[in-house]
Tab-separated table of C-alpha atoms and ligand atoms in Angstrom:
chain	number	residue	atom	x	y	z
B	554	UNK	CA	-10.163	-0.794	-20.794
B	555	UNK	CA	-6.596	-2.080	-20.742
B	556	UNK	CA	-6.230	-5.809	-20.125
B	557	UNK	CA	-4.822	-6.976	-16.817
B	558	UNK	CA	-2.066	-9.576	-16.612
B	559	UNK	CA	-3.215	-11.082	-13.340
B	560	UNK	CA	-6.116	-13.465	-12.810
B	561	UNK	CA	-8.221	-12.363	-9.818
B	562	UNK	CA	-8.766	-14.708	-6.865
B	563	UNK	CA	-12.285	-14.470	-5.330
B	564	UNK	CA	-12.257	-13.227	-1.726
B	565	UNK	CA	-15.074	-15.681	-0.888
B	566	UNK	CA	-12.557	-18.527	-1.200
B	567	UNK	CA	-10.981	-17.323	2.064
B	568	UNK	CA	-13.982	-18.575	4.072
B	569	UNK	CA	-14.747	-21.567	1.818
B	570	UNK	CA	-11.289	-23.101	1.530
B	571	UNK	CA	-8.431	-21.172	3.073
B	572	UNK	CA	-5.797	-23.607	1.779
B	573	UNK	CA	-6.967	-23.181	-1.819
B	574	UNK	CA	-7.135	-19.407	-1.265
B	575	UNK	CA	-3.585	-19.373	0.110
B	576	UNK	CA	-2.241	-21.420	-2.787
B	577	UNK	CA	-3.835	-19.224	-5.479
B	578	UNK	CA	-2.815	-16.006	-3.796
B	579	UNK	CA	0.693	-17.204	-2.897
B	580	UNK	CA	1.380	-18.507	-6.399
B	581	UNK	CA	0.407	-15.130	-7.869
B	582	UNK	CA	2.658	-13.321	-5.379
B	583	UNK	CA	5.573	-15.653	-6.024
B	584	UNK	CA	5.238	-15.202	-9.795
B	585	UNK	CA	4.443	-11.478	-10.026
B	586	UNK	CA	4.847	-9.922	-6.571
B	587	UNK	CA	1.195	-8.947	-7.119
B	588	UNK	CA	-2.218	-10.547	-6.719
B	589	UNK	CA	-5.761	-9.325	-7.351
B	590	UNK	CA	-8.741	-10.177	-5.136
B	591	UNK	CA	-12.223	-10.016	-6.668
B	592	UNK	CA	-15.669	-9.802	-5.072
B	593	UNK	CA	-14.462	-7.118	-2.675
B	594	UNK	CA	-18.010	-5.927	-1.982
B	595	UNK	CA	-19.843	-9.276	-2.033
B	596	UNK	CA	-22.186	-9.507	0.904
B	597	UNK	CA	-20.910	-12.843	2.184
B	598	UNK	CA	-17.280	-12.262	1.242
B	599	UNK	CA	-14.460	-11.228	3.563
B	600	UNK	CA	-14.164	-7.871	1.876
B	601	UNK	CA	-15.290	-4.293	2.377
B	602	UNK	CA	-18.505	-2.310	2.656
B	603	UNK	CA	-19.159	-0.556	-0.675
B	604	UNK	CA	-21.000	2.344	0.968
B	605	UNK	CA	-18.003	3.069	3.187
B	606	UNK	CA	-15.586	2.950	0.252
B	607	UNK	CA	-17.831	5.284	-1.794
B	608	UNK	CA	-18.111	7.725	1.126
B	609	UNK	CA	-14.350	7.783	1.693
B	610	UNK	CA	-13.768	8.363	-2.044
B	611	UNK	CA	-16.275	11.244	-2.093
B	612	UNK	CA	-14.511	12.792	0.928
B	613	UNK	CA	-11.131	12.335	-0.767
B	614	UNK	CA	-12.355	14.167	-3.878
B	615	UNK	CA	-13.834	16.941	-1.730
B	616	UNK	CA	-10.565	17.387	0.157
B	617	UNK	CA	-8.333	17.593	-2.929
B	618	UNK	CA	-10.770	20.074	-4.506
B	619	UNK	CA	-10.070	22.560	-1.658
B	620	UNK	CA	-7.847	25.591	-2.379
B	621	UNK	CA	-4.110	24.868	-2.073
B	622	UNK	CA	-3.769	27.303	0.857
B	623	UNK	CA	-6.361	25.367	2.810
B	624	UNK	CA	-4.738	22.003	2.051
B	625	UNK	CA	-1.322	23.356	3.025
B	626	UNK	CA	-2.587	23.903	6.576
B	627	UNK	CA	-2.481	20.128	6.913
B	628	UNK	CA	1.127	19.716	5.855
B	629	UNK	CA	2.542	18.534	9.153
B	630	UNK	CA	6.308	18.499	8.842
B	631	UNK	CA	6.657	14.947	10.177
B	632	UNK	CA	8.223	13.558	7.024
B	633	UNK	CA	4.931	13.311	5.176
B	634	UNK	CA	3.791	10.583	7.552
B	635	UNK	CA	0.485	12.289	8.396
B	636	UNK	CA	-1.787	14.796	6.708
B	637	UNK	CA	-1.176	16.472	3.363
B	638	UNK	CA	1.814	16.206	1.035
B	639	UNK	CA	1.533	18.668	-1.880
B	640	UNK	CA	2.191	18.149	-5.567
B	641	UNK	CA	5.887	18.066	-6.463
B	642	UNK	CA	7.478	16.436	-3.382
B	643	UNK	CA	7.698	12.642	-3.592
B	644	UNK	CA	10.329	11.410	-6.010
B	645	UNK	CA	10.938	7.716	-6.745
B	646	UNK	CA	14.311	6.391	-5.499
B	647	UNK	CA	16.983	7.379	-8.018
B	648	UNK	CA	14.562	9.404	-10.206
B	649	UNK	CA	15.377	12.951	-11.351
B	650	UNK	CA	11.781	14.172	-11.668
B	651	UNK	CA	9.123	14.353	-8.978
B	652	UNK	CA	5.853	12.432	-9.298
B	653	UNK	CA	2.620	14.055	-10.547
B	654	UNK	CA	0.586	13.526	-7.405
B	655	UNK	CA	-0.605	14.957	-4.099
B	656	UNK	CA	-1.693	12.781	-1.199
B	657	UNK	CA	-3.020	12.449	2.325
B	658	UNK	CA	-1.700	10.040	4.982
B	659	UNK	CA	-3.633	8.600	7.898
B	660	UNK	CA	-1.959	6.365	10.462
B	661	UNK	CA	-3.000	4.300	13.433
B	662	UNK	CA	-4.851	6.020	16.267
B	663	UNK	CA	-3.009	5.150	19.477
B	664	UNK	CA	-4.198	5.470	23.052
B	665	UNK	CA	-2.773	8.136	25.369
B	666	UNK	CA	0.717	7.196	26.553
B	667	UNK	CA	1.073	4.272	24.119
B	668	UNK	CA	4.779	3.331	23.740
B	669	UNK	CA	4.521	3.456	19.910
B	670	UNK	CA	3.673	7.171	20.062
B	671	UNK	CA	7.430	7.715	19.806
B	672	UNK	CA	7.294	6.264	16.286
B	673	UNK	CA	3.830	7.158	15.063
B	674	UNK	CA	2.769	10.813	14.919
B	675	UNK	CA	-0.761	11.910	15.826
B	676	UNK	CA	-3.272	11.994	12.974
B	677	UNK	CA	-4.555	15.316	11.663
B	678	UNK	CA	-8.018	15.786	10.132
B	679	UNK	CA	-9.420	18.355	7.698
B	680	UNK	CA	-12.342	20.108	9.368
B	681	UNK	CA	-13.588	21.377	5.991
B	682	UNK	CA	-14.889	17.965	4.893
B	683	UNK	CA	-17.446	16.625	7.362
B	684	UNK	CA	-17.397	12.850	7.494
B	685	UNK	CA	-13.764	12.622	6.353
B	686	UNK	CA	-12.448	11.631	9.764
B	687	UNK	CA	-15.122	8.979	10.444
B	688	UNK	CA	-15.055	7.422	6.988
B	689	UNK	CA	-11.288	7.426	6.558
B	690	UNK	CA	-10.733	6.018	10.077
B	691	UNK	CA	-13.253	3.273	9.370
B	692	UNK	CA	-11.618	2.469	6.044
B	693	UNK	CA	-8.227	2.249	7.779
B	694	UNK	CA	-9.637	-0.283	10.249
B	695	UNK	CA	-11.303	-2.335	7.503
B	696	UNK	CA	-8.157	-2.494	5.351
B	697	UNK	CA	-6.028	-3.357	8.391
B	698	UNK	CA	-8.381	-6.277	9.058
B	699	UNK	CA	-8.368	-7.446	5.438
B	700	UNK	CA	-4.580	-7.145	5.296
B	701	UNK	CA	-4.214	-9.366	8.344
B	702	UNK	CA	-6.330	-12.037	6.624
B	703	UNK	CA	-4.101	-11.837	3.559
B	704	UNK	CA	-1.051	-12.281	5.822
B	705	UNK	CA	-2.631	-15.382	7.339
B	706	UNK	CA	-2.961	-16.811	3.811
B	707	UNK	CA	0.655	-15.865	3.099
B	708	UNK	CA	1.798	-17.613	6.313
B	709	UNK	CA	-0.021	-20.772	5.214
B	710	UNK	CA	1.535	-20.533	1.747
B	711	UNK	CA	4.996	-20.208	3.338
B	712	UNK	CA	4.256	-23.235	5.594
B	713	UNK	CA	4.555	-21.110	8.724
B	714	UNK	CA	2.195	-21.113	11.690
B	715	UNK	CA	-0.979	-19.444	10.254
B	716	UNK	CA	-0.731	-16.874	13.074
B	717	UNK	CA	2.959	-16.138	12.422
B	718	UNK	CA	2.318	-12.533	11.386
B	719	UNK	CA	-0.336	-11.743	14.027
B	720	UNK	CA	1.987	-10.345	16.724
B	721	UNK	CA	4.264	-8.682	14.151
B	722	UNK	CA	1.547	-6.407	12.703
B	723	UNK	CA	-1.018	-6.110	15.529
B	724	UNK	CA	-0.281	-2.422	16.047
B	725	UNK	CA	1.807	-1.991	12.940
B	726	UNK	CA	2.918	1.403	11.663
B	727	UNK	CA	0.496	1.084	8.715
B	728	UNK	CA	-0.494	4.095	6.636
B	729	UNK	CA	-3.546	4.706	4.464
B	730	UNK	CA	-2.658	6.944	1.507
B	731	UNK	CA	-5.380	8.840	-0.352
B	732	UNK	CA	-3.854	9.737	-3.691
B	733	UNK	CA	-4.855	12.321	-6.270
B	734	UNK	CA	-3.170	12.432	-9.660
B	735	UNK	CA	-4.501	15.616	-11.317
B	736	UNK	CA	-5.200	15.860	-15.064
B	737	UNK	CA	-1.987	15.812	-17.110
B	738	UNK	CA	-2.319	18.802	-19.382
B	739	UNK	CA	1.279	19.752	-20.242
B	740	UNK	CA	3.890	17.430	-21.731
B	741	UNK	CA	6.965	16.912	-19.549
B	742	UNK	CA	9.410	14.404	-18.144
B	743	UNK	CA	7.403	13.592	-15.018
B	744	UNK	CA	5.081	10.614	-14.672
B	745	UNK	CA	2.205	10.093	-12.235
B	746	UNK	CA	4.312	7.697	-10.141
B	747	UNK	CA	7.878	6.822	-11.092
B	748	UNK	CA	9.059	3.184	-10.997
B	749	UNK	CA	9.469	2.075	-7.386
B	750	UNK	CA	9.112	-0.808	-4.940
B	751	UNK	CA	6.949	-0.341	-1.837
B	752	UNK	CA	8.811	-0.184	1.472
B	753	UNK	CA	6.343	-2.001	3.692
B	754	UNK	CA	5.039	-5.574	4.240
B	755	UNK	CA	2.085	-5.719	1.823
B	756	UNK	CA	0.081	-2.995	0.073
B	757	UNK	CA	-3.672	-3.212	-0.528
B	758	UNK	CA	-4.674	-0.879	-3.356
B	759	UNK	CA	-8.124	0.308	-4.360
B	760	UNK	CA	-8.800	2.540	-7.354
B	761	UNK	CA	-6.624	0.852	-9.982
B	762	UNK	CA	-9.625	0.639	-12.354
B	763	UNK	CA	-8.506	3.946	-13.873
B	764	UNK	CA	-5.658	2.724	-16.116
B	765	UNK	CA	-2.040	3.565	-15.447
B	766	UNK	CA	-0.664	1.034	-12.964
B	767	UNK	CA	1.967	-1.280	-14.449
B	768	UNK	CA	4.315	-3.856	-12.942
B	769	UNK	CA	7.717	-4.713	-14.308
B	770	UNK	CA	7.853	-8.403	-15.158
B	771	UNK	CA	10.979	-10.573	-14.800
B	772	UNK	CA	11.976	-9.980	-18.429
B	773	UNK	CA	11.694	-6.196	-18.006
B	774	UNK	CA	8.389	-5.739	-19.836
B	775	UNK	CA	5.704	-3.583	-18.237
B	776	UNK	CA	2.401	-5.360	-17.605
B	777	UNK	CA	-0.748	-3.282	-17.045
B	778	UNK	CA	-2.844	-3.986	-13.963
B	779	UNK	CA	-6.296	-2.626	-14.582
B	780	UNK	CA	-8.735	-4.841	-12.694
B	781	UNK	CA	-12.513	-4.613	-13.039
B	782	UNK	CA	-14.660	-2.815	-10.426
B	783	UNK	CA	-14.865	-4.506	-7.061
B	784	UNK	CA	-11.291	-5.762	-7.001
B	785	UNK	CA	-8.372	-4.930	-4.779
B	786	UNK	CA	-4.763	-5.148	-5.928
B	787	UNK	CA	-2.231	-6.460	-3.402
B	788	UNK	CA	1.528	-6.356	-3.726
B	789	UNK	CA	4.499	-7.483	-1.690
B	790	UNK	CA	6.681	-4.739	-0.208
B	791	UNK	CA	10.421	-4.699	0.463
B	792	UNK	CA	10.062	-5.736	4.116
B	793	UNK	CA	8.266	-8.993	3.277
B	794	UNK	CA	10.565	-9.599	0.334
B	795	UNK	CA	13.533	-9.253	2.672
B	796	UNK	CA	11.958	-11.485	5.343
B	797	UNK	CA	11.283	-14.221	2.729
B	798	UNK	CA	14.716	-13.885	1.113
B	799	UNK	CA	13.040	-12.878	-2.154
B	800	UNK	CA	10.698	-15.906	-2.339
B	801	UNK	CA	7.882	-13.350	-2.431
B	802	UNK	CA	9.345	-10.532	-4.530
B	803	UNK	CA	8.710	-6.822	-4.101
B	804	UNK	CA	8.057	-5.961	-7.726
B	805	UNK	CA	8.855	-2.593	-9.255
B	806	UNK	CA	5.715	-0.761	-10.412
B	807	UNK	CA	4.743	2.662	-11.707
B	808	UNK	CA	1.741	4.734	-12.759
B	809	UNK	CA	2.065	6.041	-16.308
B	810	UNK	CA	0.434	9.186	-17.640
B	811	UNK	CA	-3.048	8.937	-19.153
B	812	UNK	CA	-3.686	8.132	-22.783
B	813	UNK	CA	-5.212	10.667	-25.167
B	814	UNK	CA	-8.853	11.074	-24.166
B	815	UNK	CA	-8.200	10.551	-20.420
B	816	UNK	CA	-5.716	13.408	-19.938
B	817	UNK	CA	-8.389	15.724	-18.563
B	818	UNK	CA	-9.346	13.281	-15.848
B	819	UNK	CA	-7.950	12.976	-12.357
B	820	UNK	CA	-6.984	9.550	-11.044
B	821	UNK	CA	-7.770	8.691	-7.416
B	822	UNK	CA	-6.297	5.620	-5.791
B	823	UNK	CA	-5.980	4.402	-2.228
B	824	UNK	CA	-3.026	2.262	-1.206
B	825	UNK	CA	-2.968	0.903	2.348
B	826	UNK	CA	0.676	0.317	3.272
B	827	UNK	CA	0.582	-2.408	5.899
B	828	UNK	CA	3.647	-2.216	8.163
B	829	UNK	CA	5.177	-4.260	10.955
B	830	UNK	CA	5.214	-2.963	14.521
B	831	UNK	CA	8.258	-0.612	14.703
B	832	UNK	CA	10.497	-2.767	16.969
B	833	UNK	CA	9.908	-5.978	14.960
B	834	UNK	CA	13.249	-7.295	13.725
B	835	UNK	CA	13.243	-8.466	10.119
B	836	UNK	CA	15.435	-11.540	10.072
B	837	UNK	CA	15.398	-13.880	7.073
B	838	UNK	CA	13.066	-16.860	7.606
B	839	UNK	CA	14.975	-20.128	7.988
B	840	UNK	CA	12.646	-21.968	5.618
B	841	UNK	CA	13.339	-19.424	2.867
B	842	UNK	CA	17.085	-20.172	2.933
B	843	UNK	CA	18.553	-23.104	0.974
B	844	UNK	CA	21.663	-24.081	-0.944
B	845	UNK	CA	20.072	-22.663	-4.101
B	846	UNK	CA	18.882	-19.562	-2.264
B	847	UNK	CA	21.524	-18.450	0.254
B	848	UNK	CA	20.572	-15.784	2.760
B	849	UNK	CA	20.753	-12.472	0.871
B	850	UNK	CA	20.126	-10.450	4.056
B	851	UNK	CA	22.385	-11.785	6.821
B	852	UNK	CA	22.055	-8.583	8.889
B	853	UNK	CA	18.712	-8.304	10.702
B	854	UNK	CA	17.196	-4.803	10.848
B	855	UNK	CA	14.257	-3.409	12.802
B	856	UNK	CA	11.221	-2.319	10.812
B	857	UNK	CA	11.685	1.230	12.143
B	858	UNK	CA	15.331	1.521	11.021
B	859	UNK	CA	14.477	0.087	7.615
B	860	UNK	CA	11.630	2.575	7.192
B	861	UNK	CA	13.707	5.619	8.140
B	862	UNK	CA	16.450	4.605	5.711
B	863	UNK	CA	13.957	4.297	2.874
B	864	UNK	CA	12.008	7.496	3.630
B	865	UNK	CA	15.232	9.487	3.259
B	866	UNK	CA	15.762	7.881	-0.136
B	867	UNK	CA	12.355	9.005	-1.455
B	868	UNK	CA	12.794	12.528	-0.106
B	869	UNK	CA	9.964	12.362	2.408
B	870	UNK	CA	12.225	13.147	5.369
Q	2151	AKG	O1	-1.845	4.748	-7.702
Q	2151	AKG	C1	-1.530	3.572	-7.866
Q	2151	AKG	O2	-2.202	2.822	-8.578
Q	2151	AKG	C2	-0.292	3.012	-7.226
Q	2151	AKG	C3	0.322	3.902	-6.209
Q	2151	AKG	C4	1.603	3.356	-5.654
Q	2151	AKG	O3	2.203	2.458	-6.190
Q	2151	AKG	C5	2.145	3.923	-4.402
Q	2151	AKG	O4	1.650	4.978	-3.952
Q	2151	AKG	O5	3.083	3.297	-3.836
Q	2152	FE2	FE1	3.652	1.609	-4.873
């Protein structure tokens, strides 16, 4: 297994000593734009239910194993925001070759007549895989909950009110992405995921045990992130980087093609892109502006406008 640059922080520390948890996590974010949480499935931790994660992964594998024609029925035409996006579409900003992946997007289920329905399309579900809807919905809810705890720790680290983020993400436009990178049999210019920064607030990623994920460090070198089982990788997205004036950086990362011996294997990973509520206005935090760090983003922008701008850049709309 490839070594990982980042020392994991145990999730159990959240309940035991939230200040210590916030410091460890925040320091890792400030240094790398990434942190790793361990003990994800510990019974008394603040993490996830292993059975649920295993079920959702089995459903993911079953879905991607369906014939292409069947999967294409779930391509929804709403900018890839829901349902299936086939191989050969998403292209990292500024890249000339598409990524080697297909994926499925699930968003927030909203009540009838909810005002955010204008921004968030209805979910679609593949009837071919029984259990998919229940397990994936439950995983969405669990990751949303975990993400909100991580944001509380980030608020403490930034010396904000611990509940600062609560109203900003309560019904955020968050998306759970089920990713399949098929075996890489032919040589070519494409990589599994080209170098990019995430658009959103924070991303919670499961499935990085299969090597490939790398972050670009300050000096330009690529550091592998291959945590042991039972960990979750978290990274800062562009929206939080902008809000914090770069104090918490959104670090460029990529997924490289498999080494000899792993080329015949698929890679499955599951990023949860936690987003703000669409109307939330991202305006640089006062306490992240100083003489040494002048405001790099003097023009506030709503989360929705920022998202639409960025989706056009990655060819999803
Ligand atoms: O598959 C991974 O490990 C990372 C995926 C990723 O960075 C993304 O989808 O934004
Ligand atoms: Fe990413």
